[in-house]
């Protein structure tokens, strides 16, 4: 072989190697692009109260964190000590409960009352069953010498909200995409069921300063009235398919996981690019099992939080804050390569890109 032919062969070889390297980089970039919002976009949740089961979907399109969505603001011309990001859904003398899908995952949100309306309220929340690897991302209110209190344990919280009017109260817990829970119980007391009723800072009569309705809101805009005298249970899953749990699994690169739905066996599993496995366990209202986009594997899964801690590490795991900052553990980041470059650009598209690059390289080599 001549010197020129050898040089040309060397150039072809280097081109081929460069093409392969570029293809590997494309596939690698798909594997590391965060996609927790994509993995959770089809999530449904059960809000159960006694024999009544309400199925809801999250609010939000995954473009903002829950803090940005809630937009708690202390000093503002529009309203003080209130949520400025939820004005389009606030309702006067109404308490709301909903799941929010943000860029940082799924959150449980409590939102009370409406800004710039004259009368206030009192309410307390006894929350239990939270995943220990989540965190309280929003406290409304969160300032020094506030009347509200937020006391945390590893998997629960006791909250007292007090409003003298013209502002919201609420909170947001981030971490509902965790595998570390199955059912959250929210026992909210309103009005004269609260020790601080009537609140000394109210104007008008006590009956003017009361929450009149408690509702759960769904992502499609629908709302459902809740019984103000009974606790509710919030679980991932569906009213017909039962309670589910999210299970994050990785293959070392964080890109792959499996998911399946069954009625107690592991048959019918399929591999996806998500980092979550949903496992179903029947509820009192379950009749038969539904298969979702990310299929789910049935188990009876409930976790009390294990060794994870939220707060200051005291033996009892409880932490009280006075407005100096939020307390909790950070939630894990989940990734999904199936939608890194928009809808439809998943693993198949990546493989086509690899083949195309390899074909170009081979053509040049000839």
Tab-separated table of C-alpha atoms in Angstrom:
chain	number	residue	atom	x	y	z
A	1	UNK	CA	0.000	0.000	0.000
A	2	UNK	CA	1.348	3.457	-0.959
A	3	UNK	CA	2.117	6.123	1.596
A	4	UNK	CA	-0.843	8.202	0.321
A	5	UNK	CA	-3.225	5.237	0.560
A	6	UNK	CA	-2.037	4.526	4.087
A	7	UNK	CA	-2.593	8.145	5.109
A	8	UNK	CA	-6.076	8.113	3.550
A	9	UNK	CA	-6.930	4.888	5.378
A	10	UNK	CA	-5.717	6.481	8.594
A	11	UNK	CA	-7.950	9.506	8.001
A	12	UNK	CA	-10.953	7.226	7.303
A	13	UNK	CA	-10.213	5.308	10.496
A	14	UNK	CA	-10.059	8.489	12.532
A	15	UNK	CA	-13.354	9.726	10.967
A	16	UNK	CA	-15.045	6.462	11.826
A	17	UNK	CA	-13.799	6.646	15.435
A	18	UNK	CA	-14.946	10.274	15.689
A	19	UNK	CA	-18.412	9.329	14.443
A	20	UNK	CA	-18.684	6.517	16.979
A	21	UNK	CA	-17.502	8.844	19.760
A	22	UNK	CA	-20.105	11.438	18.776
A	23	UNK	CA	-22.841	8.792	18.809
A	24	UNK	CA	-21.771	7.682	22.284
A	25	UNK	CA	-21.936	11.305	23.447
A	26	UNK	CA	-25.495	11.645	22.073
A	27	UNK	CA	-26.659	8.531	23.903
A	28	UNK	CA	-24.831	9.599	27.044
A	29	UNK	CA	-26.477	13.007	27.032
A	30	UNK	CA	-29.890	11.348	26.892
A	31	UNK	CA	-29.028	9.243	29.909
A	32	UNK	CA	-28.145	12.154	32.179
A	33	UNK	CA	-30.821	14.728	31.303
A	34	UNK	CA	-33.112	15.085	34.350
A	35	UNK	CA	-36.684	14.022	33.672
A	36	UNK	CA	-38.535	13.643	36.962
A	37	UNK	CA	-41.423	15.753	35.646
A	38	UNK	CA	-41.707	13.490	32.578
A	39	UNK	CA	-41.667	10.375	34.747
A	40	UNK	CA	-44.491	11.788	36.851
A	41	UNK	CA	-46.611	13.472	34.184
A	42	UNK	CA	-49.166	10.638	34.116
A	43	UNK	CA	-49.357	10.264	37.906
A	44	UNK	CA	-52.771	9.967	39.508
A	45	UNK	CA	-53.595	10.191	43.195
A	46	UNK	CA	-56.401	8.919	45.392
A	47	UNK	CA	-57.962	11.226	47.976
A	48	UNK	CA	-60.029	8.968	50.180
A	49	UNK	CA	-62.383	10.019	52.974
A	50	UNK	CA	-64.392	7.212	54.500
A	51	UNK	CA	-66.011	5.290	51.647
A	52	UNK	CA	-65.583	8.178	49.205
A	53	UNK	CA	-62.685	7.925	46.764
A	54	UNK	CA	-61.722	10.886	44.562
A	55	UNK	CA	-59.106	10.476	41.846
A	56	UNK	CA	-57.041	13.575	41.009
A	57	UNK	CA	-54.088	14.510	38.826
A	58	UNK	CA	-51.356	17.016	39.680
A	59	UNK	CA	-51.500	20.693	38.812
A	60	UNK	CA	-48.524	22.177	36.971
A	61	UNK	CA	-46.563	21.387	33.823
A	62	UNK	CA	-43.200	20.667	35.446
A	63	UNK	CA	-41.642	23.990	34.434
A	64	UNK	CA	-41.362	25.550	37.912
A	65	UNK	CA	-40.332	24.443	41.369
A	66	UNK	CA	-43.093	24.328	43.935
A	67	UNK	CA	-41.525	27.352	45.650
A	68	UNK	CA	-41.735	29.347	42.408
A	69	UNK	CA	-45.299	28.200	41.813
A	70	UNK	CA	-46.491	29.095	45.325
A	71	UNK	CA	-44.453	32.339	45.351
A	72	UNK	CA	-44.726	33.087	49.063
A	73	UNK	CA	-44.016	36.805	49.497
A	74	UNK	CA	-43.557	38.722	52.737
A	75	UNK	CA	-43.707	42.366	51.625
A	76	UNK	CA	-45.520	43.328	48.438
A	77	UNK	CA	-47.931	45.986	47.205
A	78	UNK	CA	-50.392	43.277	46.149
A	79	UNK	CA	-50.466	41.337	49.423
A	80	UNK	CA	-48.213	40.608	52.368
A	81	UNK	CA	-47.302	37.236	53.867
A	82	UNK	CA	-49.175	35.431	51.122
A	83	UNK	CA	-48.968	33.216	48.057
A	84	UNK	CA	-48.793	35.405	44.967
A	85	UNK	CA	-48.390	32.480	42.558
A	86	UNK	CA	-51.800	30.915	43.217
A	87	UNK	CA	-54.100	33.943	42.863
A	88	UNK	CA	-55.935	32.330	39.931
A	89	UNK	CA	-57.109	29.418	42.088
A	90	UNK	CA	-57.516	31.063	45.519
A	91	UNK	CA	-61.037	31.110	46.963
A	92	UNK	CA	-62.309	33.250	49.814
A	93	UNK	CA	-62.858	31.373	53.112
A	94	UNK	CA	-61.988	28.074	51.365
A	95	UNK	CA	-59.201	25.621	52.204
A	96	UNK	CA	-57.672	23.657	49.339
A	97	UNK	CA	-55.628	20.483	49.009
A	98	UNK	CA	-53.873	19.403	45.796
A	99	UNK	CA	-50.805	17.748	44.294
A	100	UNK	CA	-48.420	19.925	42.291
A	101	UNK	CA	-46.063	18.640	39.580
A	102	UNK	CA	-42.964	20.835	39.460
A	103	UNK	CA	-39.510	20.748	37.962
A	104	UNK	CA	-38.368	19.313	41.301
A	105	UNK	CA	-40.962	16.536	41.462
A	106	UNK	CA	-44.386	16.044	43.055
A	107	UNK	CA	-45.537	18.063	46.072
A	108	UNK	CA	-48.547	18.050	48.366
A	109	UNK	CA	-49.895	21.601	48.732
A	110	UNK	CA	-52.215	23.149	51.317
A	111	UNK	CA	-53.693	26.551	50.441
A	112	UNK	CA	-56.064	28.513	52.664
A	113	UNK	CA	-58.218	31.569	51.881
A	114	UNK	CA	-57.700	34.404	49.378
A	115	UNK	CA	-55.625	37.574	49.452
A	116	UNK	CA	-57.269	40.987	49.871
A	117	UNK	CA	-60.424	39.561	51.414
A	118	UNK	CA	-61.268	41.004	54.819
A	119	UNK	CA	-61.799	38.055	57.147
A	120	UNK	CA	-59.371	35.499	58.545
A	121	UNK	CA	-59.530	31.992	59.983
A	122	UNK	CA	-57.767	29.446	62.186
A	123	UNK	CA	-56.855	25.868	61.255
A	124	UNK	CA	-54.550	23.125	62.450
A	125	UNK	CA	-53.009	20.282	60.465
A	126	UNK	CA	-51.888	16.920	61.796
A	127	UNK	CA	-50.042	15.307	58.884
A	128	UNK	CA	-48.642	11.756	59.010
A	129	UNK	CA	-47.305	9.080	56.671
A	130	UNK	CA	-44.982	11.418	54.752
A	131	UNK	CA	-41.918	9.997	52.996
A	132	UNK	CA	-38.877	10.589	55.207
A	133	UNK	CA	-36.759	11.566	52.196
A	134	UNK	CA	-39.017	14.519	51.341
A	135	UNK	CA	-39.006	18.073	52.696
A	136	UNK	CA	-41.283	20.950	53.566
A	137	UNK	CA	-40.486	23.347	50.745
A	138	UNK	CA	-42.969	26.121	51.625
A	139	UNK	CA	-44.155	27.504	54.959
A	140	UNK	CA	-46.881	30.142	54.803
A	141	UNK	CA	-46.149	31.902	57.083
A	142	UNK	CA	-42.379	31.891	57.456
A	143	UNK	CA	-41.071	34.896	59.352
A	144	UNK	CA	-39.700	35.680	62.810
A	145	UNK	CA	-42.251	36.013	65.631
A	146	UNK	CA	-45.064	34.624	63.514
A	147	UNK	CA	-48.294	33.294	64.995
A	148	UNK	CA	-48.186	30.129	62.858
A	149	UNK	CA	-46.187	27.114	64.025
A	150	UNK	CA	-44.660	24.209	62.094
A	151	UNK	CA	-43.439	21.224	64.150
A	152	UNK	CA	-41.856	18.384	62.156
A	153	UNK	CA	-41.033	14.738	62.710
A	154	UNK	CA	-39.382	12.320	60.285
A	155	UNK	CA	-42.681	11.406	58.627
A	156	UNK	CA	-45.169	13.946	59.894
A	157	UNK	CA	-45.935	17.492	60.954
A	158	UNK	CA	-48.186	19.456	63.262
A	159	UNK	CA	-49.084	22.862	61.859
A	160	UNK	CA	-51.097	25.736	63.267
A	161	UNK	CA	-52.322	28.457	60.903
A	162	UNK	CA	-53.773	31.755	62.169
A	163	UNK	CA	-54.904	34.540	59.840
A	164	UNK	CA	-56.280	37.969	60.690
A	165	UNK	CA	-57.550	38.472	57.126
A	166	UNK	CA	-56.537	39.730	53.670
A	167	UNK	CA	-53.890	37.031	53.164
A	168	UNK	CA	-53.337	33.352	52.548
A	169	UNK	CA	-51.830	30.610	54.656
A	170	UNK	CA	-50.601	27.190	53.605
A	171	UNK	CA	-47.639	24.884	53.060
A	172	UNK	CA	-46.077	22.559	50.504
A	173	UNK	CA	-44.341	19.230	51.061
A	174	UNK	CA	-42.058	18.055	48.254
A	175	UNK	CA	-41.349	14.336	47.791
A	176	UNK	CA	-44.477	12.500	46.612
A	177	UNK	CA	-42.437	10.761	43.910
A	178	UNK	CA	-40.629	8.823	46.649
A	179	UNK	CA	-40.880	5.075	47.241
A	180	UNK	CA	-40.799	5.725	50.986
A	181	UNK	CA	-44.545	5.980	51.611
A	182	UNK	CA	-47.910	4.677	50.479
A	183	UNK	CA	-50.565	6.799	52.213
A	184	UNK	CA	-50.431	10.273	53.739
A	185	UNK	CA	-53.089	11.214	56.276
A	186	UNK	CA	-54.095	14.864	56.601
A	187	UNK	CA	-56.266	15.581	59.638
A	188	UNK	CA	-57.195	19.265	59.360
A	189	UNK	CA	-59.293	21.000	62.035
A	190	UNK	CA	-61.078	24.265	61.285
A	191	UNK	CA	-62.871	27.066	63.120
A	192	UNK	CA	-64.235	26.256	66.579
A	193	UNK	CA	-62.457	22.871	66.508
A	194	UNK	CA	-59.212	24.823	67.030
A	195	UNK	CA	-58.093	25.927	70.513
A	196	UNK	CA	-57.293	29.478	69.353
A	197	UNK	CA	-60.816	30.128	68.091
A	198	UNK	CA	-61.774	32.987	68.202
A	199	UNK	CA	-58.427	34.554	67.224
A	200	UNK	CA	-57.677	37.752	69.129
A	201	UNK	CA	-56.547	39.661	66.016
A	202	UNK	CA	-59.776	39.255	64.047
A	203	UNK	CA	-62.073	42.071	63.038
A	204	UNK	CA	-65.774	41.357	62.858
A	205	UNK	CA	-67.570	38.506	64.571
A	206	UNK	CA	-66.023	35.034	64.900
A	207	UNK	CA	-68.595	33.621	62.465
A	208	UNK	CA	-67.234	35.980	59.785
A	209	UNK	CA	-63.747	34.530	60.239
A	210	UNK	CA	-64.325	30.890	59.401
A	211	UNK	CA	-63.313	28.477	56.649
A	212	UNK	CA	-66.578	27.575	54.930
A	213	UNK	CA	-65.444	24.793	52.572
A	214	UNK	CA	-62.597	22.305	52.239
A	215	UNK	CA	-61.913	21.091	48.695
A	216	UNK	CA	-59.469	18.928	46.765
A	217	UNK	CA	-58.400	20.330	43.398
A	218	UNK	CA	-57.359	18.287	40.347
A	219	UNK	CA	-55.103	19.181	37.450
A	220	UNK	CA	-58.057	19.397	35.056
A	221	UNK	CA	-59.503	22.271	37.106
A	222	UNK	CA	-62.247	20.251	38.789
A	223	UNK	CA	-62.797	20.469	42.547
A	224	UNK	CA	-64.472	18.098	44.999
A	225	UNK	CA	-65.898	19.048	48.401
A	226	UNK	CA	-64.400	17.318	51.414
A	227	UNK	CA	-65.957	16.631	54.802
A	228	UNK	CA	-64.461	19.285	57.104
A	229	UNK	CA	-64.884	17.036	60.156
A	230	UNK	CA	-62.961	13.988	58.872
A	231	UNK	CA	-59.316	13.321	57.910
A	232	UNK	CA	-58.359	12.427	54.346
A	233	UNK	CA	-55.877	9.883	53.012
A	234	UNK	CA	-53.750	10.768	49.976
A	235	UNK	CA	-52.065	7.990	47.998
A	236	UNK	CA	-50.559	7.530	44.545
A	237	UNK	CA	-52.749	5.247	42.468
A	238	UNK	CA	-56.313	5.136	41.184
A	239	UNK	CA	-59.710	4.454	42.712
A	240	UNK	CA	-60.161	1.338	40.546
A	241	UNK	CA	-56.575	0.088	40.597
A	242	UNK	CA	-55.650	0.647	44.226
A	243	UNK	CA	-52.814	2.362	46.068
A	244	UNK	CA	-49.427	2.564	44.333
A	245	UNK	CA	-45.941	3.442	45.456
A	246	UNK	CA	-43.163	4.967	43.377
A	247	UNK	CA	-39.947	2.919	43.429
A	248	UNK	CA	-36.809	4.538	42.078
A	249	UNK	CA	-34.375	2.031	40.530
A	250	UNK	CA	-31.198	2.540	38.542
A	251	UNK	CA	-28.726	0.407	36.610
A	252	UNK	CA	-25.722	2.375	37.815
A	253	UNK	CA	-26.022	5.139	35.248
A	254	UNK	CA	-29.366	6.362	36.598
A	255	UNK	CA	-30.986	6.021	33.196
A	256	UNK	CA	-33.009	2.795	33.267
A	257	UNK	CA	-35.710	1.264	35.401
A	258	UNK	CA	-38.546	-1.218	35.192
A	259	UNK	CA	-42.217	-0.757	35.910
A	260	UNK	CA	-45.211	-3.082	35.970
A	261	UNK	CA	-48.797	-3.461	37.172
A	262	UNK	CA	-50.245	-6.713	38.409
A	263	UNK	CA	-52.687	-7.956	41.012
A	264	UNK	CA	-50.029	-9.525	43.204
A	265	UNK	CA	-47.598	-11.184	40.798
A	266	UNK	CA	-44.700	-9.793	38.774
A	267	UNK	CA	-46.018	-10.911	35.387
A	268	UNK	CA	-46.517	-8.376	32.663
A	269	UNK	CA	-43.583	-6.120	33.528
A	270	UNK	CA	-42.148	-3.872	30.857
A	271	UNK	CA	-38.936	-1.917	30.728
A	272	UNK	CA	-39.088	1.886	30.433
A	273	UNK	CA	-36.626	4.742	30.591
A	274	UNK	CA	-38.102	6.050	33.829
A	275	UNK	CA	-36.454	5.848	37.223
A	276	UNK	CA	-39.656	4.804	38.939
A	277	UNK	CA	-41.449	1.530	39.533
A	278	UNK	CA	-45.038	1.880	40.704
A	279	UNK	CA	-46.335	-0.935	42.890
A	280	UNK	CA	-50.033	-1.416	43.559
A	281	UNK	CA	-51.779	-2.669	46.670
A	282	UNK	CA	-55.587	-2.890	46.833
A	283	UNK	CA	-57.712	-0.369	48.734
A	284	UNK	CA	-61.192	-0.886	50.119
A	285	UNK	CA	-62.610	0.477	46.870
A	286	UNK	CA	-60.346	-1.430	44.486
A	287	UNK	CA	-62.091	-3.713	42.015
A	288	UNK	CA	-59.624	-4.551	39.286
A	289	UNK	CA	-56.183	-3.372	38.316
A	290	UNK	CA	-55.506	-0.619	35.801
A	291	UNK	CA	-52.406	-0.384	33.679
A	292	UNK	CA	-50.978	3.122	33.405
A	293	UNK	CA	-48.436	4.552	30.956
A	294	UNK	CA	-45.672	3.664	33.357
A	295	UNK	CA	-46.908	0.223	34.386
A	296	UNK	CA	-46.750	-0.728	38.015
A	297	UNK	CA	-45.872	-3.785	40.106
A	298	UNK	CA	-48.294	-4.792	42.834
A	299	UNK	CA	-47.053	-5.148	46.376
A	300	UNK	CA	-48.311	-4.104	49.765
A	301	UNK	CA	-45.858	-1.336	50.454
A	302	UNK	CA	-45.758	0.967	53.420
A	303	UNK	CA	-42.667	2.483	55.026
A	304	UNK	CA	-42.384	4.356	58.281
A	305	UNK	CA	-39.360	6.315	57.113
A	306	UNK	CA	-36.609	4.075	58.418
A	307	UNK	CA	-33.496	5.877	59.592
A	308	UNK	CA	-33.953	9.018	57.530
A	309	UNK	CA	-34.335	12.168	59.612
A	310	UNK	CA	-35.746	15.598	59.011
A	311	UNK	CA	-34.767	18.401	61.300
A	312	UNK	CA	-32.088	18.787	63.933
A	313	UNK	CA	-31.372	15.130	64.688
A	314	UNK	CA	-32.932	14.972	68.165
A	315	UNK	CA	-33.747	11.510	69.449
A	316	UNK	CA	-37.458	11.973	68.859
A	317	UNK	CA	-36.928	13.316	65.375
A	318	UNK	CA	-39.089	16.372	66.076
A	319	UNK	CA	-38.070	19.835	64.984
A	320	UNK	CA	-39.822	23.146	65.529
A	321	UNK	CA	-39.057	26.220	63.456
A	322	UNK	CA	-39.755	29.870	64.258
A	323	UNK	CA	-39.419	31.306	60.784
A	324	UNK	CA	-35.669	31.130	60.465
A	325	UNK	CA	-35.799	28.611	57.662
A	326	UNK	CA	-37.400	25.444	56.371
A	327	UNK	CA	-36.507	22.089	57.830
A	328	UNK	CA	-36.380	18.703	56.129
A	329	UNK	CA	-34.310	16.346	54.068
A	330	UNK	CA	-33.683	16.869	50.409
A	331	UNK	CA	-35.588	14.637	48.007
A	332	UNK	CA	-33.730	12.435	45.504
A	333	UNK	CA	-33.382	13.548	41.907
A	334	UNK	CA	-34.963	11.181	39.414
A	335	UNK	CA	-34.060	11.041	35.777
A	336	UNK	CA	-35.853	10.004	32.622
A	337	UNK	CA	-34.227	9.873	29.213
A	338	UNK	CA	-37.412	9.201	27.273
A	339	UNK	CA	-38.280	12.855	26.692
A	340	UNK	CA	-34.980	14.688	26.939
A	341	UNK	CA	-35.339	16.367	23.534
A	342	UNK	CA	-39.115	16.726	23.474
A	343	UNK	CA	-41.981	14.273	22.974
A	344	UNK	CA	-41.093	11.218	20.922
A	345	UNK	CA	-37.304	11.599	21.088
A	346	UNK	CA	-36.510	8.608	23.229
A	347	UNK	CA	-34.278	5.552	23.153
A	348	UNK	CA	-35.406	4.554	19.637
A	349	UNK	CA	-34.469	7.955	18.235
A	350	UNK	CA	-31.098	7.765	19.925
A	351	UNK	CA	-30.416	4.381	18.325
A	352	UNK	CA	-31.392	5.762	14.912
A	353	UNK	CA	-28.930	8.593	15.449
A	354	UNK	CA	-26.181	6.098	16.251
A	355	UNK	CA	-26.934	4.056	13.113
A	356	UNK	CA	-27.033	7.154	10.923
A	357	UNK	CA	-23.670	8.375	12.193
A	358	UNK	CA	-22.144	4.940	11.752
A	359	UNK	CA	-23.499	4.774	8.172
A	360	UNK	CA	-21.944	8.137	7.313
A	361	UNK	CA	-18.645	7.020	8.722
A	362	UNK	CA	-18.669	3.753	6.784
A	363	UNK	CA	-19.571	5.574	3.570
A	364	UNK	CA	-16.686	7.937	4.007
A	365	UNK	CA	-14.371	5.035	4.750
A	366	UNK	CA	-15.224	3.469	1.380
